[in-house]
XYZ file of N, CA and C in Angstrom:
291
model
N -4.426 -6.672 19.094
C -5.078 -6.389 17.837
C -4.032 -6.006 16.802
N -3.843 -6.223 15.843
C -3.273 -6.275 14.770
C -3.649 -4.601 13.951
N -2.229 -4.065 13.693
C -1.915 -2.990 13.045
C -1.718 -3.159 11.375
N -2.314 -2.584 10.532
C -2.011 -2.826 8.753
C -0.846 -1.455 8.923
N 0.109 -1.716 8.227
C 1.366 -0.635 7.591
C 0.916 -0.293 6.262
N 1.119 0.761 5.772
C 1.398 1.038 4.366
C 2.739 1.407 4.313
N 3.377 0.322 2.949
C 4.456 0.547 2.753
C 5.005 1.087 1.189
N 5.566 2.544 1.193
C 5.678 2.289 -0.201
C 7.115 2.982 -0.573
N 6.919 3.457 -1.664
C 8.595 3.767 -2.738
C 9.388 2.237 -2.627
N 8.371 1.005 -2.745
C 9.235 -0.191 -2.548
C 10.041 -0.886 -4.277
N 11.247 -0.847 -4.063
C 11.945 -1.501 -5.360
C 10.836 -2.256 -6.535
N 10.550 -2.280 -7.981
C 10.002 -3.438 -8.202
C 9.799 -4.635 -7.893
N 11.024 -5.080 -7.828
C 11.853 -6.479 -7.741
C 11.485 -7.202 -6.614
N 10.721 -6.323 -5.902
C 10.512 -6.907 -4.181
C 9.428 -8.240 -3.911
N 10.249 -8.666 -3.000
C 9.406 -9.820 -3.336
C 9.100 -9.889 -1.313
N 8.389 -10.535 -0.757
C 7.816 -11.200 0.675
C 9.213 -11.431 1.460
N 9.639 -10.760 2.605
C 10.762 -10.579 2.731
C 11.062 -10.137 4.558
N 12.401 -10.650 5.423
C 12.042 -10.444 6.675
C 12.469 -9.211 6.750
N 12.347 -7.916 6.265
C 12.358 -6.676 6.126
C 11.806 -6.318 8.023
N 10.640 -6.689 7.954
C 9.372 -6.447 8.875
C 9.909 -6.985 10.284
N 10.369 -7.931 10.272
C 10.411 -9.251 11.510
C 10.953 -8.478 12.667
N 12.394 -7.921 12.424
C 12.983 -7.417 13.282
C 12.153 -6.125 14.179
N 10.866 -5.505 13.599
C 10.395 -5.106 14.232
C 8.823 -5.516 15.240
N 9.001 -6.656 15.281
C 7.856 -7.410 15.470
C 7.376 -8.420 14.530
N 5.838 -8.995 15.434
C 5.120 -10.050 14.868
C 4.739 -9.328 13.748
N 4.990 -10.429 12.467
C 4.380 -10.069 10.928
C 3.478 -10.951 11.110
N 1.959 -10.610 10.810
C 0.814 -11.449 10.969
C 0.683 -11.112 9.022
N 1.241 -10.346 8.246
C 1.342 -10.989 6.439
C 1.248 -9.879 6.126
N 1.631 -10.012 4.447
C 2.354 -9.098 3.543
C 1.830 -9.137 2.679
N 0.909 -7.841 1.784
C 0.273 -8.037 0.508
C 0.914 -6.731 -0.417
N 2.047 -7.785 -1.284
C 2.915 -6.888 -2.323
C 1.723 -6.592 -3.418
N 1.034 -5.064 -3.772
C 0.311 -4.918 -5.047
C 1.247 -4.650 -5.858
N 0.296 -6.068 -6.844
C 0.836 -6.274 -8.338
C -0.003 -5.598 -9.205
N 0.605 -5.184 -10.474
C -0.011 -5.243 -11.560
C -0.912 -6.329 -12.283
N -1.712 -6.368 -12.439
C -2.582 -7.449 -13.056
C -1.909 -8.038 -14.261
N -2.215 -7.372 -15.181
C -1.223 -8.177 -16.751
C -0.058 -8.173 -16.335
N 0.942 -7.741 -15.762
C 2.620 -8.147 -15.314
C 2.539 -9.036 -14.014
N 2.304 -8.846 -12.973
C 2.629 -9.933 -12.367
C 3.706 -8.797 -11.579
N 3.645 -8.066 -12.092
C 5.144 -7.254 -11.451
C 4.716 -6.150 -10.203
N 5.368 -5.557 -9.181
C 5.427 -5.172 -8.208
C 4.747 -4.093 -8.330
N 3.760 -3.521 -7.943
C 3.225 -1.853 -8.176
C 4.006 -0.961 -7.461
N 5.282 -1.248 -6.451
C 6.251 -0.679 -5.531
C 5.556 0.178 -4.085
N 4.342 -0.912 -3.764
C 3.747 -0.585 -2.539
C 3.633 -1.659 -2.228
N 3.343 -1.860 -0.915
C 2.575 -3.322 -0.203
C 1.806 -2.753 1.083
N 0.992 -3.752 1.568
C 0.305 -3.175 3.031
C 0.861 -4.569 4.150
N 1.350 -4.618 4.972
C 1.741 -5.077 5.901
C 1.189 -5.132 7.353
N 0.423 -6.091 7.868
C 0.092 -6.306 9.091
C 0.707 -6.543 10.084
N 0.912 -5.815 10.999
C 1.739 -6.143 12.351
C 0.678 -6.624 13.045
N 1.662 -7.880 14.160
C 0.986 -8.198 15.326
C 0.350 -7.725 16.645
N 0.820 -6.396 16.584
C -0.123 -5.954 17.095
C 0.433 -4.562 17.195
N 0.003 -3.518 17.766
C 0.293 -2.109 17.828
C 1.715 -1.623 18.453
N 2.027 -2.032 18.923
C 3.405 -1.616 19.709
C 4.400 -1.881 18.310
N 4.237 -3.346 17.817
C 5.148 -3.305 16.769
C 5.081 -2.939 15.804
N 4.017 -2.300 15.080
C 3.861 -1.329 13.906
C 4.359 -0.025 14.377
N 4.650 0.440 15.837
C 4.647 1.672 16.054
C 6.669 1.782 16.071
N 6.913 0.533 16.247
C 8.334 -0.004 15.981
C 8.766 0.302 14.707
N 7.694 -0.195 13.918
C 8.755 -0.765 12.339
C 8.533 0.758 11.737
N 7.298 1.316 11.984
C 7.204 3.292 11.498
C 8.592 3.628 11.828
N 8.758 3.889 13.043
C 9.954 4.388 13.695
C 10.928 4.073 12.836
N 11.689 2.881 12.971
C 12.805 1.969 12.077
C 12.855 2.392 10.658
N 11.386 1.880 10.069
C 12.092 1.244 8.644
C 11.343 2.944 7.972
N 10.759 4.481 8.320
C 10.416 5.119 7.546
C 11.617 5.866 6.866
N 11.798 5.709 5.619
C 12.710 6.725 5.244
C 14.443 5.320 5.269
N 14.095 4.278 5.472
C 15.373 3.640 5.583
C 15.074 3.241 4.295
N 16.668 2.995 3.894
C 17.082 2.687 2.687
C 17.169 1.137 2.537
N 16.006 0.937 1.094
C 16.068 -0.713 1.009
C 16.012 -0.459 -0.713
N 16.957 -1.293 -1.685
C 17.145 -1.712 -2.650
C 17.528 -0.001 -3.293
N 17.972 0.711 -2.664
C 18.632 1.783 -3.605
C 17.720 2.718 -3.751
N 16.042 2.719 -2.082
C 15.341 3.803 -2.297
C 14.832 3.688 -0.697
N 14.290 4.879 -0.499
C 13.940 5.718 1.247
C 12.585 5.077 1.076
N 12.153 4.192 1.907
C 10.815 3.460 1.701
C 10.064 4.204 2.681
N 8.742 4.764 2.459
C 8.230 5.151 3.544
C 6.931 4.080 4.110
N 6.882 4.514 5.364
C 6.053 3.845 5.925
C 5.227 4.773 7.177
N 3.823 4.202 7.333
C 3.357 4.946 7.730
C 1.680 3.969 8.175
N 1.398 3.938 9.153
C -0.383 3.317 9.444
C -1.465 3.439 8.201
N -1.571 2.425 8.105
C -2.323 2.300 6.779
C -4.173 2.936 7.090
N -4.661 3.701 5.805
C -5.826 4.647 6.148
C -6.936 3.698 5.657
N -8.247 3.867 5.747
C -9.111 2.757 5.193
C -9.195 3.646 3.472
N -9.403 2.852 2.510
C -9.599 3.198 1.145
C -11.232 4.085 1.148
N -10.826 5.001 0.816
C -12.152 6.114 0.489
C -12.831 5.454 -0.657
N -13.912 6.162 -0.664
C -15.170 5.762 -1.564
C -14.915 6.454 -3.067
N -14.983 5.114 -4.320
C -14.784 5.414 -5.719
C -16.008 6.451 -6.072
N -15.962 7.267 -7.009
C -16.746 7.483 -7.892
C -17.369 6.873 -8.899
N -18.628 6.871 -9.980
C -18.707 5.541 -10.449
C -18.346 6.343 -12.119
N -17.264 6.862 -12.312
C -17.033 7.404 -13.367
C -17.525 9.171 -13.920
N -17.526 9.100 -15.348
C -17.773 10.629 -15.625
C -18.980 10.706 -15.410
N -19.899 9.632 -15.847
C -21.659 9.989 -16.519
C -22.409 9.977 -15.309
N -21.751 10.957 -14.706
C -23.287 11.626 -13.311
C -23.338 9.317 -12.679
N -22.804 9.324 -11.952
C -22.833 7.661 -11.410
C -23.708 6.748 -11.817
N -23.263 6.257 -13.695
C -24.180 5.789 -13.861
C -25.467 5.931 -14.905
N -25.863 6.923 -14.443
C -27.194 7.519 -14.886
C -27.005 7.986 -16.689
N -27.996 7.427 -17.647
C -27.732 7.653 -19.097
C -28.113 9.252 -19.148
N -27.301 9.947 -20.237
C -27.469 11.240 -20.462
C -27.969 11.047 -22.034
N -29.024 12.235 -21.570
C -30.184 12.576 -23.182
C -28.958 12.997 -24.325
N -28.936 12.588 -25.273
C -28.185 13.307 -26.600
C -28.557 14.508 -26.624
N -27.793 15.586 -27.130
C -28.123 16.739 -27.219
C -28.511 17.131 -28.356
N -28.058 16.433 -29.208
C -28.692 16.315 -30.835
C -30.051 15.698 -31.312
């Protein structure tokens, strides 16, 4: 079964890269971009092939130095639940006037 990494403090500039390989099967690499740039948000989430080798590349690559910064890495968590903004989720508020 396949392990997701979170990887971050990653360079802008970074682009899809065998960073990963040496610690195992890379089953793929999703660098977040900025929407209007196109440019690197300096995280990505990374899938290992399976658990032994995510428990590899933690080990290896946390805190190793890539492009002139300590990248950490660490088992990626599932994304918690948004709020749907200020206005009570949604719901129209009476004028007070």
């Amino acid at each position: 079964m396949s392990t997701k990494l979170y990887v971050g403090n990653l360079p802008y500039e970074t682009t899809e890269s065998a960073l990963f390989e040496g610690a195992g099967q890379v089953a793929g690499i999703n660098i977040v971009r900025d929407r209007a740039t196109g440019r690197a948000r300096g995280f990505a989430f990374v899938e290992m092939g399976d658990a032994e080798a995510a428990r590899r590349a933690i080990t290896e690559l946390d805190q190793h130095s890539y492009g002139g910064r300590n990248l950490m890495v660490n088992e990626a968590r599932p994304m918690e639940p948004r709020g749907n903004g200020g206005n009570g989720g949604g719901q129209r508020r009476e004028s007070r006037w």
